[in-house]
Amino acid sequence: SQTIHQWPATLVQPVGSPLSLECTVEGTSNPNLYWYRQAAGRGLQLLFYSVGIGQISSEVPQNLSASRPQDRQFILSSKKLLLSDSGFYLCAWSWGQGYEQYFGPGTRLTVT
Amino acid sequence: KNEVEQSPQNLTAQEGEFITINCSYSVGISALHWLQQHPGGGIVSLFMLSSGKKKHGRLIATINIQEKHSSLHITASHPRDSAVYICAVRSGDMRFGAGTRLTVKP
């Protein structure tokens, strides 16, 4: 069976500090991978998606970047966090475009 | 105006009540998803549908493609159903509603 992991579960970081959130998927190969953010009181927003190693598509301009160094690893990064980067970050995977997405447990980021 | 609108935003019910959450969308879609977000934040996919109706236990999801509308029904609601229910549509990428916060009181 497939499982998706995210870490850390919670993170408190000062403004201006770097960020690295990791997502890994087990039990499947060449999945589509997604990063979402859910700001407080708001809906989910797609940040990045990837259809393969090194292939990243960005949905919105922002202070964040994503990388996919391995088939089942997806990393969300920032060089300098902003207060507005606070939120709940969710990673998801799917078999491909048009397939159901499966979500990870999420990382709650607070930028202070 | 958001492409995916949910109503109501908040819903409080007594245990045992029949619950309906509505979702309307304004774009052409290939599928619609209903997601459940637990208080801790984790998200579970409940249904993916492109036509008709699906049932899983006490949950029923319907979609009317012509009217661009979907409903999620919960029969015999229980406090453990308390969560945020999110409607999402696939139109190229996924577009999400803002969610409906359901609280079921014992």
PDB file of C-alpha atoms in Angstrom, chain A residues 36-39 41-46 90 103, chain B residues 1-9 21-27 29 31-37 43 70 84-91 93-101:
ATOM      1  CA  TYR A  36      -0.616  23.023  -1.006  1.00  0.00           C
ATOM      2  CA  ARG A  37      -0.898  25.778   1.555  1.00  0.00           C
ATOM      3  CA  GLN A  38      -3.881  26.488   3.735  1.00  0.00           C
ATOM      4  CA  ALA A  39      -3.688  29.909   5.384  1.00  0.00           C
ATOM      5  CA  GLY A  41      -9.391  30.579   7.790  1.00  0.00           C
ATOM      6  CA  ARG A  42      -8.829  30.093   4.070  1.00  0.00           C
ATOM      7  CA  GLY A  43      -9.093  27.326   1.546  1.00  0.00           C
ATOM      8  CA  LEU A  44      -6.364  25.199   0.059  1.00  0.00           C
ATOM      9  CA  GLN A  45      -4.096  26.813  -2.487  1.00  0.00           C
ATOM     10  CA  LEU A  46      -1.966  24.798  -4.884  1.00  0.00           C
ATOM     11  CA  LEU A  90       0.059  19.800   2.761  1.00  0.00           C
ATOM     12  CA  PHE A 103      -2.821  13.912   1.253  1.00  0.00           C
TER      13      PHE A 103
ATOM     14  CA  LYS B   1     -16.265  35.406  -7.086  1.00  0.00           C
ATOM     15  CA  ASN B   2     -14.602  32.103  -6.273  1.00  0.00           C
ATOM     16  CA  GLU B   3     -14.820  29.363  -8.854  1.00  0.00           C
ATOM     17  CA  VAL B   4     -15.946  26.930  -6.152  1.00  0.00           C
ATOM     18  CA  GLU B   5     -18.510  28.094  -3.623  1.00  0.00           C
ATOM     19  CA  GLN B   6     -19.619  26.083  -0.625  1.00  0.00           C
ATOM     20  CA  SER B   7     -22.544  26.608   1.682  1.00  0.00           C
ATOM     21  CA  PRO B   8     -23.025  26.907   4.506  1.00  0.00           C
ATOM     22  CA  GLN B   9     -19.680  28.104   5.843  1.00  0.00           C
ATOM     23  CA  ILE B  21     -23.469  20.577   2.453  1.00  0.00           C
ATOM     24  CA  ASN B  22     -23.650  22.224  -0.943  1.00  0.00           C
ATOM     25  CA  CYS B  23     -21.028  23.034  -3.552  1.00  0.00           C
ATOM     26  CA  SER B  24     -21.481  25.106  -6.693  1.00  0.00           C
ATOM     27  CA  TYR B  25     -18.817  25.700  -9.295  1.00  0.00           C
ATOM     28  CA  SER B  26     -18.508  27.932 -12.322  1.00  0.00           C
ATOM     29  CA  VAL B  27     -15.915  26.136 -14.457  1.00  0.00           C
ATOM     30  CA  ILE B  29     -14.786  20.090 -14.663  1.00  0.00           C
ATOM     31  CA  ALA B  31     -14.309  15.450 -11.640  1.00  0.00           C
ATOM     32  CA  LEU B  32     -15.411  16.731  -8.257  1.00  0.00           C
ATOM     33  CA  HIS B  33     -13.958  15.685  -4.924  1.00  0.00           C
ATOM     34  CA  TRP B  34     -15.276  15.846  -1.411  1.00  0.00           C
ATOM     35  CA  LEU B  35     -12.559  15.977   1.242  1.00  0.00           C
ATOM     36  CA  GLN B  36     -12.746  15.798   5.017  1.00  0.00           C
ATOM     37  CA  GLN B  37     -10.251  17.741   7.095  1.00  0.00           C
ATOM     38  CA  ILE B  43      -7.201  15.504   4.937  1.00  0.00           C
ATOM     39  CA  SER B  70     -22.885  18.900  -5.856  1.00  0.00           C
ATOM     40  CA  VAL B  84     -14.251  20.706   7.797  1.00  0.00           C
ATOM     41  CA  TYR B  85     -15.667  19.382   4.537  1.00  0.00           C
ATOM     42  CA  ILE B  86     -14.022  20.678   1.395  1.00  0.00           C
ATOM     43  CA  CYS B  87     -15.335  20.565  -2.134  1.00  0.00           C
ATOM     44  CA  ALA B  88     -12.705  20.523  -4.862  1.00  0.00           C
ATOM     45  CA  VAL B  89     -13.100  20.404  -8.619  1.00  0.00           C
ATOM     46  CA  ARG B  90     -10.666  19.272 -11.235  1.00  0.00           C
ATOM     47  CA  SER B  91     -10.522  21.799 -14.059  1.00  0.00           C
ATOM     48  CA  ASP B  93      -5.709  21.694 -11.845  1.00  0.00           C
ATOM     49  CA  MET B  94      -7.595  21.290  -8.605  1.00  0.00           C
ATOM     50  CA  ARG B  95      -9.661  24.244  -7.397  1.00  0.00           C
ATOM     51  CA  PHE B  96     -10.880  24.221  -3.820  1.00  0.00           C
ATOM     52  CA  GLY B  97     -13.833  25.623  -1.968  1.00  0.00           C
ATOM     53  CA  ALA B  98     -13.272  27.399   1.331  1.00  0.00           C
ATOM     54  CA  GLY B  99     -14.767  24.517   3.276  1.00  0.00           C
ATOM     55  CA  THR B 100     -17.749  23.971   5.538  1.00  0.00           C
ATOM     56  CA  ARG B 101     -17.077  23.591   9.235  1.00  0.00           C
TER      57      ARG B 101
END
